[in-house]
XYZ file of C-alpha atoms in Angstrom:
168
model
C -23.524 -62.657 125.614
C -22.461 -59.277 126.933
C -19.458 -58.712 124.646
C -20.890 -60.456 121.610
C -21.737 -58.311 118.619
C -24.911 -58.475 116.538
C -24.822 -56.944 113.102
C -27.895 -55.137 111.902
C -28.559 -58.008 109.479
C -28.404 -60.488 112.383
C -30.731 -58.284 114.441
C -33.242 -58.084 111.583
C -33.222 -61.879 111.229
C -33.536 -62.366 114.991
C -36.474 -59.960 115.238
C -38.244 -61.380 112.192
C -37.863 -64.974 113.400
C -38.978 -64.187 116.951
C -42.030 -62.247 115.746
C -43.046 -64.815 113.094
C -45.739 -66.318 115.381
C -47.567 -62.972 115.193
C -48.611 -63.836 111.664
C -48.061 -63.253 107.994
C -49.393 -59.678 108.002
C -46.883 -58.704 110.677
C -44.073 -60.428 108.766
C -44.981 -58.477 105.629
C -44.903 -55.241 107.599
C -41.417 -56.082 108.895
C -40.291 -56.836 105.335
C -41.627 -53.474 104.192
C -39.872 -51.673 107.041
C -36.569 -53.354 106.209
C -36.837 -53.155 102.416
C -38.451 -49.742 101.935
C -36.069 -47.663 104.052
C -38.298 -47.053 107.058
C -35.326 -47.454 109.414
C -32.460 -44.973 109.747
C -30.033 -47.462 111.246
C -26.604 -46.134 112.169
C -25.154 -43.285 114.179
C -24.302 -40.266 112.097
C -22.874 -36.796 112.645
C -25.685 -34.436 113.617
C -28.117 -37.255 114.336
C -29.800 -37.204 117.723
C -29.053 -39.977 120.206
C -31.363 -42.767 121.259
C -34.125 -44.372 119.247
C -37.518 -43.152 118.101
C -40.436 -44.179 115.937
C -42.713 -41.651 114.315
C -45.987 -42.251 112.547
C -47.195 -39.662 110.054
C -50.753 -39.826 108.770
C -50.819 -41.205 105.236
C -47.103 -42.019 105.221
C -45.244 -45.102 106.422
C -43.737 -44.976 109.930
C -40.172 -43.803 110.330
C -37.763 -45.434 112.786
C -34.611 -43.735 114.012
C -31.920 -45.936 115.559
C -28.302 -45.473 116.536
C -27.331 -49.101 115.995
C -23.953 -50.097 117.469
C -23.999 -53.899 117.033
C -25.143 -54.814 120.553
C -27.862 -57.192 121.679
C -29.609 -54.249 123.363
C -29.732 -52.562 119.959
C -31.478 -55.649 118.527
C -34.110 -55.380 121.282
C -34.417 -51.649 120.562
C -35.070 -52.470 116.902
C -37.890 -54.811 117.981
C -39.259 -52.141 120.323
C -39.310 -49.392 117.700
C -40.858 -51.718 115.115
C -43.671 -52.315 117.616
C -44.352 -48.574 117.496
C -44.246 -48.730 113.692
C -46.789 -51.566 113.621
C -49.061 -49.658 116.006
C -48.811 -46.577 113.783
C -49.725 -48.649 110.727
C -52.770 -50.023 112.566
C -53.882 -46.445 113.241
C -53.860 -45.539 109.535
C -57.444 -46.762 109.185
C -58.659 -44.390 111.900
C -59.730 -40.798 111.532
C -56.954 -38.337 112.134
C -58.459 -37.090 115.422
C -58.558 -40.679 116.719
C -54.860 -41.284 116.074
C -53.610 -39.507 119.194
C -53.034 -41.721 122.212
C -51.404 -41.622 125.626
C -47.858 -42.735 126.385
C -48.916 -45.880 128.298
C -50.874 -47.045 125.253
C -48.049 -46.027 122.922
C -45.645 -48.307 124.781
C -47.883 -51.392 124.640
C -47.071 -52.776 121.174
C -43.414 -51.817 121.444
C -42.925 -53.414 124.843
C -44.815 -56.494 123.679
C -42.448 -56.836 120.698
C -39.458 -56.488 122.960
C -40.794 -59.157 125.342
C -41.469 -61.619 122.515
C -37.959 -61.175 121.108
C -36.442 -61.472 124.602
C -38.380 -64.684 125.300
C -37.098 -66.109 122.037
C -33.506 -65.150 122.906
C -33.827 -66.718 126.372
C -35.209 -69.889 124.816
C -32.239 -70.079 122.436
C -29.552 -69.218 124.990
C -26.427 -71.299 124.506
C -25.881 -71.977 128.203
C -27.090 -71.203 131.710
C -24.870 -68.110 132.063
C -26.271 -66.554 128.876
C -29.830 -67.378 129.919
C -29.306 -65.790 133.351
C -27.758 -62.671 131.800
C -30.773 -62.296 129.506
C -33.222 -62.828 132.370
C -31.376 -60.239 134.487
C -31.550 -57.771 131.606
C -35.261 -58.478 131.207
C -35.884 -57.895 134.918
C -33.988 -54.591 134.841
C -36.003 -53.462 131.816
C -39.284 -54.527 133.428
C -38.473 -52.575 136.577
C -37.730 -49.456 134.537
C -40.890 -49.851 132.464
C -43.088 -50.355 135.510
C -41.718 -47.232 137.173
C -41.737 -45.130 133.993
C -45.068 -46.111 132.472
C -46.920 -46.295 135.789
C -45.722 -42.822 136.767
C -46.874 -41.476 133.385
C -50.248 -43.152 133.854
C -50.637 -41.606 137.314
C -49.708 -38.174 135.994
C -52.154 -38.387 133.081
C -54.931 -39.654 135.346
C -54.329 -36.734 137.729
C -54.465 -34.248 134.847
C -57.737 -35.650 133.499
C -59.320 -35.789 136.946
C -58.309 -32.225 137.791
C -59.116 -30.593 134.456
C -62.824 -30.968 135.179
C -62.480 -28.896 138.329
C -59.758 -26.352 137.589
C -57.742 -24.715 134.848
C -54.551 -26.669 134.205
C -51.699 -24.335 133.273
């Protein structure tokens, strides 16, 4: 529901339960993220806004949140943990193979978010809650399609043109 609050503990449980079908290895990664301090959870003076996940070669991923007890924040947690999982998967690759484009970077994170959203829709208490979740999902999908597709087009244009001209 729109005005309902979700504590960070509730969000962790919701994300872990929704992502359980992805397997034991994924569940263990989530446990590590939650138990080993990979996530900087709450707003703090001097902390930047938004959310971010950073992978550092040879070190566990780091997730920055500004959690304010909303359902959107729970979905953001799922999203950023998707980035963290992707970064962990890259640990086995050579350092020069760990760089990837934004459209690829958003794949695991968006997938996580969609799985958690589908779970929430399936568990909605009533038709109004289900419709509100579906509307939110449609708004997010529209934004993602516009954002990621425009980034893809830009990157494709750069790679096509760099063969023929200097790109400054």
